[in-house]
PDB file of C-alpha atoms in Angstrom:
ATOM      1  CA  ILE A 659      89.172 166.604 205.226  1.00  0.00           C
ATOM      2  CA  SER A 660      91.543 165.607 208.187  1.00  0.00           C
ATOM      3  CA  SER A 661      93.470 163.422 208.284  1.00  0.00           C
ATOM      4  CA  SER A 662      92.393 161.724 211.346  1.00  0.00           C
ATOM      5  CA  ILE A 663      88.863 161.795 209.758  1.00  0.00           C
ATOM      6  CA  GLN A 664      89.774 160.191 207.260  1.00  0.00           C
ATOM      7  CA  ASN A 665      91.411 157.371 209.446  1.00  0.00           C
ATOM      8  CA  THR A 666      88.471 157.276 211.027  1.00  0.00           C
ATOM      9  CA  ILE A 667      86.743 156.530 208.293  1.00  0.00           C
ATOM     10  CA  THR A 668      88.855 154.030 206.828  1.00  0.00           C
ATOM     11  CA  THR A 669      89.673 152.038 209.793  1.00  0.00           C
ATOM     12  CA  GLN A 670      86.159 151.876 211.569  1.00  0.00           C
ATOM     13  CA  ILE A 671      83.568 153.180 209.386  1.00  0.00           C
ATOM     14  CA  LEU A 672      84.204 150.899 206.354  1.00  0.00           C
ATOM     15  CA  PRO A 673      84.817 147.949 207.932  1.00  0.00           C
ATOM     16  CA  ALA A 674      81.631 148.094 209.778  1.00  0.00           C
ATOM     17  CA  SER A 675      79.802 149.511 206.619  1.00  0.00           C
ATOM     18  CA  LEU A 676      81.260 146.137 204.894  1.00  0.00           C
ATOM     19  CA  LEU A 677      80.392 144.007 208.301  1.00  0.00           C
ATOM     20  CA  ILE A 678      76.759 145.475 207.823  1.00  0.00           C
ATOM     21  CA  ILE A 679      76.902 144.879 204.407  1.00  0.00           C
ATOM     22  CA  LEU A 680      77.871 141.532 204.762  1.00  0.00           C
ATOM     23  CA  LEU A 681      75.266 140.472 207.485  1.00  0.00           C
ATOM     24  CA  ALA A 682      72.837 142.015 205.153  1.00  0.00           C
ATOM     25  CA  SER A 683      73.691 139.631 202.731  1.00  0.00           C
ATOM     26  CA  ILE A 684      73.314 136.470 204.984  1.00  0.00           C
ATOM     27  CA  ILE A 685      69.689 138.033 206.160  1.00  0.00           C
ATOM     28  CA  SER A 686      69.111 137.977 203.040  1.00  0.00           C
ATOM     29  CA  VAL A 687      69.970 134.346 202.349  1.00  0.00           C
ATOM     30  CA  PHE A 688      68.571 132.971 204.574  1.00  0.00           C
ATOM     31  CA  LEU A 689      64.934 134.664 204.190  1.00  0.00           C
ATOM     32  CA  VAL A 690      65.124 133.995 200.210  1.00  0.00           C
ATOM     33  CA  THR A 691      65.838 130.376 201.537  1.00  0.00           C
ATOM     34  CA  ARG A 692      63.542 130.468 204.836  1.00  0.00           C
ATOM     35  CA  ILE A 693      60.577 132.379 203.167  1.00  0.00           C
ATOM     36  CA  VAL A 694      61.054 132.826 199.360  1.00  0.00           C
ATOM     37  CA  LYS A 695      61.745 129.562 198.544  1.00  0.00           C
ATOM     38  CA  PRO A 696      58.947 127.659 200.316  1.00  0.00           C
ATOM     39  CA  ILE A 697      56.275 130.751 198.714  1.00  0.00           C
ATOM     40  CA  ARG A 698      57.800 129.761 195.480  1.00  0.00           C
ATOM     41  CA  GLN A 699      57.765 125.756 195.868  1.00  0.00           C
ATOM     42  CA  LEU A 700      54.077 126.874 197.077  1.00  0.00           C
ATOM     43  CA  THR A 701      53.468 128.501 194.314  1.00  0.00           C
ATOM     44  CA  LEU A 702      54.520 125.933 191.576  1.00  0.00           C
ATOM     45  CA  GLY A 703      52.596 123.264 193.507  1.00  0.00           C
ATOM     46  CA  ALA A 704      49.296 124.822 193.435  1.00  0.00           C
ATOM     47  CA  HIS A 705      50.095 125.310 189.588  1.00  0.00           C
ATOM     48  CA  GLU A 706      51.026 121.653 188.974  1.00  0.00           C
ATOM     49  CA  ILE A 707      47.677 120.766 191.361  1.00  0.00           C
ATOM     50  CA  GLY A 708      45.436 123.439 189.618  1.00  0.00           C
ATOM     51  CA  LYS A 709      46.544 121.678 186.344  1.00  0.00           C
ATOM     52  CA  GLY A 710      45.276 117.874 187.344  1.00  0.00           C
ATOM     53  CA  ASN A 711      48.424 116.660 188.853  1.00  0.00           C
ATOM     54  CA  LEU A 712      47.106 115.395 192.105  1.00  0.00           C
ATOM     55  CA  ASN A 713      50.273 113.726 192.304  1.00  0.00           C
ATOM     56  CA  TYR A 714      52.616 116.148 193.027  1.00  0.00           C
ATOM     57  CA  ASN A 715      53.704 116.517 196.409  1.00  0.00           C
ATOM     58  CA  LEU A 716      55.063 119.692 197.969  1.00  0.00           C
ATOM     59  CA  LYS A 717      58.315 119.592 199.350  1.00  0.00           C
ATOM     60  CA  VAL A 718      57.757 122.507 201.937  1.00  0.00           C
ATOM     61  CA  ASN A 719      59.929 121.828 204.892  1.00  0.00           C
ATOM     62  CA  SER A 720      59.380 125.300 206.701  1.00  0.00           C
ATOM     63  CA  LYS A 721      57.663 124.596 210.075  1.00  0.00           C
ATOM     64  CA  ASN A 722      55.703 127.714 209.998  1.00  0.00           C
ATOM     65  CA  GLU A 723      52.618 129.173 208.050  1.00  0.00           C
ATOM     66  CA  ILE A 724      53.892 128.401 204.633  1.00  0.00           C
ATOM     67  CA  GLY A 725      54.896 124.554 205.741  1.00  0.00           C
ATOM     68  CA  ASP A 726      51.179 124.448 207.274  1.00  0.00           C
ATOM     69  CA  LEU A 727      49.836 125.951 204.039  1.00  0.00           C
ATOM     70  CA  ALA A 728      51.428 123.138 201.905  1.00  0.00           C
ATOM     71  CA  SER A 729      50.740 120.498 204.084  1.00  0.00           C
ATOM     72  CA  SER A 730      46.979 121.973 203.961  1.00  0.00           C
ATOM     73  CA  PHE A 731      47.624 121.582 199.703  1.00  0.00           C
ATOM     74  CA  THR A 732      49.615 118.162 200.076  1.00  0.00           C
ATOM     75  CA  GLN A 733      46.083 117.194 202.213  1.00  0.00           C
ATOM     76  CA  MET A 734      43.907 118.671 199.440  1.00  0.00           C
ATOM     77  CA  SER A 735      45.269 116.942 196.763  1.00  0.00           C
ATOM     78  CA  GLN A 736      45.605 113.530 198.355  1.00  0.00           C
ATOM     79  CA  HIS A 737      41.404 114.238 199.010  1.00  0.00           C
ATOM     80  CA  LEU A 738      41.174 115.549 195.687  1.00  0.00           C
ATOM     81  CA  ARG A 739      42.943 112.265 194.097  1.00  0.00           C
ATOM     82  CA  GLN A 740      40.656 110.104 196.407  1.00  0.00           C
ATOM     83  CA  SER A 741      37.356 111.697 195.417  1.00  0.00           C
ATOM     84  CA  ARG A 742      38.507 111.544 191.737  1.00  0.00           C
ATOM     85  CA  LYS A 743      39.641 107.011 192.078  1.00  0.00           C
ATOM     86  CA  GLU A 744      35.730 106.754 193.938  1.00  0.00           C
ATOM     87  CA  LEU A 745      34.143 109.100 191.313  1.00  0.00           C
ATOM     88  CA  TYR A 746      36.215 106.308 188.518  1.00  0.00           C
ATOM     89  CA  GLU A 747      34.957 103.733 190.119  1.00  0.00           C
ATOM     90  CA  TYR A 748      31.484 104.205 190.374  1.00  0.00           C
ATOM     91  CA  SER A 749      31.182 105.547 186.915  1.00  0.00           C
ATOM     92  CA  GLN A 750      32.440 102.085 186.259  1.00  0.00           C
ATOM     93  CA  GLY A 751      29.866 100.690 188.646  1.00  0.00           C
ATOM     94  CA  LEU A 752      27.663 102.915 186.774  1.00  0.00           C
ATOM     95  CA  GLU A 753      28.480 101.536 183.145  1.00  0.00           C
ATOM     96  CA  LYS A 754      28.546  97.887 184.407  1.00  0.00           C
ATOM     97  CA  LYS A 755      24.725  98.754 185.539  1.00  0.00           C
ATOM     98  CA  VAL A 756      23.904 100.304 182.215  1.00  0.00           C
ATOM     99  CA  LYS A 757      25.555  97.523 180.477  1.00  0.00           C
ATOM    100  CA  GLU A 758      23.548  94.758 182.239  1.00  0.00           C
ATOM    101  CA  ARG A 759      20.109  96.766 182.051  1.00  0.00           C
ATOM    102  CA  THR A 760      20.903  96.979 178.278  1.00  0.00           C
ATOM    103  CA  GLN A 761      21.592  93.282 178.230  1.00  0.00           C
ATOM    104  CA  GLU A 762      18.553  92.849 180.140  1.00  0.00           C
ATOM    105  CA  LEU A 763      16.140  95.021 177.557  1.00  0.00           C
ATOM    106  CA  GLU A 764      17.407  93.399 174.491  1.00  0.00           C
ATOM    107  CA  GLN A 765      16.716  89.727 175.584  1.00  0.00           C
ATOM    108  CA  ASN A 766      13.388  91.105 176.599  1.00  0.00           C
ATOM    109  CA  THR A 767      13.205  92.972 173.476  1.00  0.00           C
ATOM    110  CA  VAL A 768      13.899  89.303 171.877  1.00  0.00           C
ATOM    111  CA  TYR A 769      11.532  87.856 174.087  1.00  0.00           C
ATOM    112  CA  LEU A 770       8.442  90.346 172.907  1.00  0.00           C
ATOM    113  CA  GLN A 771       8.907  89.876 169.493  1.00  0.00           C
ATOM    114  CA  GLU A 772       8.776  85.953 169.794  1.00  0.00           C
ATOM    115  CA  LEU A 773       5.801  86.187 171.715  1.00  0.00           C
ATOM    116  CA  THR A 774       4.381  88.911 168.889  1.00  0.00           C
ATOM    117  CA  GLN A 775       5.345  86.537 166.304  1.00  0.00           C
ATOM    118  CA  GLU A 776       3.316  83.918 168.669  1.00  0.00           C
ATOM    119  CA  LEU A 777       0.567  86.029 169.121  1.00  0.00           C
ATOM    120  CA  ALA A 778       0.035  86.694 165.433  1.00  0.00           C
ATOM    121  CA  GLU A 779       0.515  82.765 164.432  1.00  0.00           C
ATOM    122  CA  THR A 780      -2.479  82.213 167.073  1.00  0.00           C
ATOM    123  CA  ASN A 781      -4.437  85.129 165.991  1.00  0.00           C
ATOM    124  CA  ARG A 782      -4.131  84.301 162.651  1.00  0.00           C
ATOM    125  CA  LYS A 783      -5.233  80.172 163.897  1.00  0.00           C
ATOM    126  CA  LEU A 784      -7.920  81.144 166.002  1.00  0.00           C
ATOM    127  CA  GLU A 785      -9.345  83.570 162.554  1.00  0.00           C
ATOM    128  CA  GLU A 786      -9.196  79.868 160.288  1.00  0.00           C
ATOM    129  CA  PHE A 787     -11.159  78.328 163.100  1.00  0.00           C
ATOM    130  CA  ASP A 788     -13.605  81.059 163.233  1.00  0.00           C
ATOM    131  CA  LYS A 789     -14.174  80.652 159.935  1.00  0.00           C
ATOM    132  CA  GLN A 790     -14.619  76.655 160.029  1.00  0.00           C
ATOM    133  CA  LYS A 791     -17.088  77.512 162.658  1.00  0.00           C
ATOM    134  CA  SER A 792     -19.178  79.894 160.390  1.00  0.00           C
ATOM    135  CA  GLU A 793     -19.060  77.445 157.761  1.00  0.00           C
ATOM    136  CA  PHE A 794     -19.687  74.566 159.819  1.00  0.00           C
ATOM    137  CA  VAL A 795     -22.837  76.495 161.469  1.00  0.00           C
ATOM    138  CA  SER A 796     -23.828  77.272 158.044  1.00  0.00           C
ATOM    139  CA  LEU A 797     -23.714  73.458 157.061  1.00  0.00           C
ATOM    140  CA  ALA A 798     -25.505  72.094 159.670  1.00  0.00           C
ATOM    141  CA  GLY A 799     -28.321  74.817 159.786  1.00  0.00           C
ATOM    142  CA  HIS A 800     -29.366  74.363 156.644  1.00  0.00           C
ATOM    143  CA  GLN A 801     -28.769  70.321 157.222  1.00  0.00           C
ATOM    144  CA  LEU A 802     -31.126  70.832 159.781  1.00  0.00           C
ATOM    145  CA  ARG A 803     -33.370  73.252 158.617  1.00  0.00           C
ATOM    146  CA  ALA A 804     -34.119  71.143 155.683  1.00  0.00           C
ATOM    147  CA  PRO A 805     -35.809  67.962 157.862  1.00  0.00           C
ATOM    148  CA  LEU A 806     -37.457  70.459 160.135  1.00  0.00           C
ATOM    149  CA  THR A 807     -39.184  71.623 157.408  1.00  0.00           C
ATOM    150  CA  VAL A 808     -40.823  68.070 156.309  1.00  0.00           C
ATOM    151  CA  ILE A 809     -41.678  67.558 159.660  1.00  0.00           C
ATOM    152  CA  LYS A 810     -43.286  71.027 159.989  1.00  0.00           C
ATOM    153  CA  GLY A 811     -44.683  70.458 156.447  1.00  0.00           C
ATOM    154  CA  TYR A 812     -46.220  67.577 157.213  1.00  0.00           C
ATOM    155  CA  THR A 813     -47.516  67.749 160.683  1.00  0.00           C
ATOM    156  CA  SER A 814     -49.036  71.036 159.681  1.00  0.00           C
ATOM    157  CA  LEU A 815     -51.176  69.098 156.229  1.00  0.00           C
ATOM    158  CA  ILE A 816     -52.176  66.405 159.294  1.00  0.00           C
ATOM    159  CA  LEU A 817     -53.407  68.890 161.750  1.00  0.00           C
ATOM    160  CA  GLU A 818     -55.210  71.149 159.167  1.00  0.00           C
ATOM    161  CA  GLY A 819     -56.843  67.822 158.258  1.00  0.00           C
ATOM    162  CA  THR A 820     -55.866  67.137 154.929  1.00  0.00           C
ATOM    163  CA  ILE A 821     -54.576  63.820 155.941  1.00  0.00           C
ATOM    164  CA  LYS A 822     -57.994  61.926 157.623  1.00  0.00           C
ATOM    165  CA  GLY A 823     -58.288  59.144 160.235  1.00  0.00           C
ATOM    166  CA  VAL A 824     -55.978  61.012 163.256  1.00  0.00           C
ATOM    167  CA  THR A 825     -56.831  60.062 166.690  1.00  0.00           C
ATOM    168  CA  PRO A 826     -57.389  62.780 168.985  1.00  0.00           C
ATOM    169  CA  ALA A 827     -54.879  61.148 171.046  1.00  0.00           C
ATOM    170  CA  ALA A 828     -52.084  61.271 167.921  1.00  0.00           C
ATOM    171  CA  ARG A 829     -53.474  64.670 167.193  1.00  0.00           C
ATOM    172  CA  GLU A 830     -51.844  65.697 171.024  1.00  0.00           C
ATOM    173  CA  VAL A 831     -48.467  63.943 169.845  1.00  0.00           C
ATOM    174  CA  LEU A 832     -48.116  65.790 166.384  1.00  0.00           C
ATOM    175  CA  GLU A 833     -49.158  69.224 168.367  1.00  0.00           C
ATOM    176  CA  LYS A 834     -46.440  68.913 170.502  1.00  0.00           C
ATOM    177  CA  VAL A 835     -43.921  67.868 167.320  1.00  0.00           C
ATOM    178  CA  ALA A 836     -45.309  70.830 165.377  1.00  0.00           C
ATOM    179  CA  PHE A 837     -44.529  73.658 168.485  1.00  0.00           C
ATOM    180  CA  SER A 838     -40.727  71.767 168.944  1.00  0.00           C
ATOM    181  CA  THR A 839     -40.508  71.988 165.030  1.00  0.00           C
ATOM    182  CA  GLU A 840     -41.109  75.469 165.254  1.00  0.00           C
ATOM    183  CA  GLN A 841     -39.356  76.441 168.379  1.00  0.00           C
ATOM    184  CA  LEU A 842     -36.095  74.412 166.335  1.00  0.00           C
ATOM    185  CA  VAL A 843     -36.860  76.217 163.302  1.00  0.00           C
ATOM    186  CA  LYS A 844     -36.205  79.531 165.240  1.00  0.00           C
ATOM    187  CA  ILE A 845     -33.208  78.447 167.063  1.00  0.00           C
ATOM    188  CA  VAL A 846     -31.401  77.099 163.614  1.00  0.00           C
TER     189      VAL A 846
END
């Protein structure tokens, strides 16, 4: 190679190539800083939020689409955190209501058991009263039938003429007594 070409390569092309390599390196660092680093932070934040860490804040300061996406992720995590809080509060309210209803049911169960015992006792007393009533009716019936049978027998004897000397007015009264006695015997 001729010395002028070699001189041109060393004095012009080599420094220009080094300058291009240096500029490419600076541009690469700039691109890594402006694009790749925010994408890595966004990816890391998405993984953290996906694992349930809703308190994780993305620290992406880009003013481009990646910054908008990071801002959307942050808003989404805030909304999810708020929804989770509301669900927790709602579930706590439900648990409180369930406990209250359970206590009410337990109280009602105790009250119903007491009422059942009272009803059983009242029923036992009613059965005892019914037994006493039956005994009383039987005894009263017997006590009433005996004198009625005697009255019926004597009025029968008088009306059949076994006993003499009954006036027609007395006979009329005795017929009424006999009829009423017969009615009472049927009732008793």
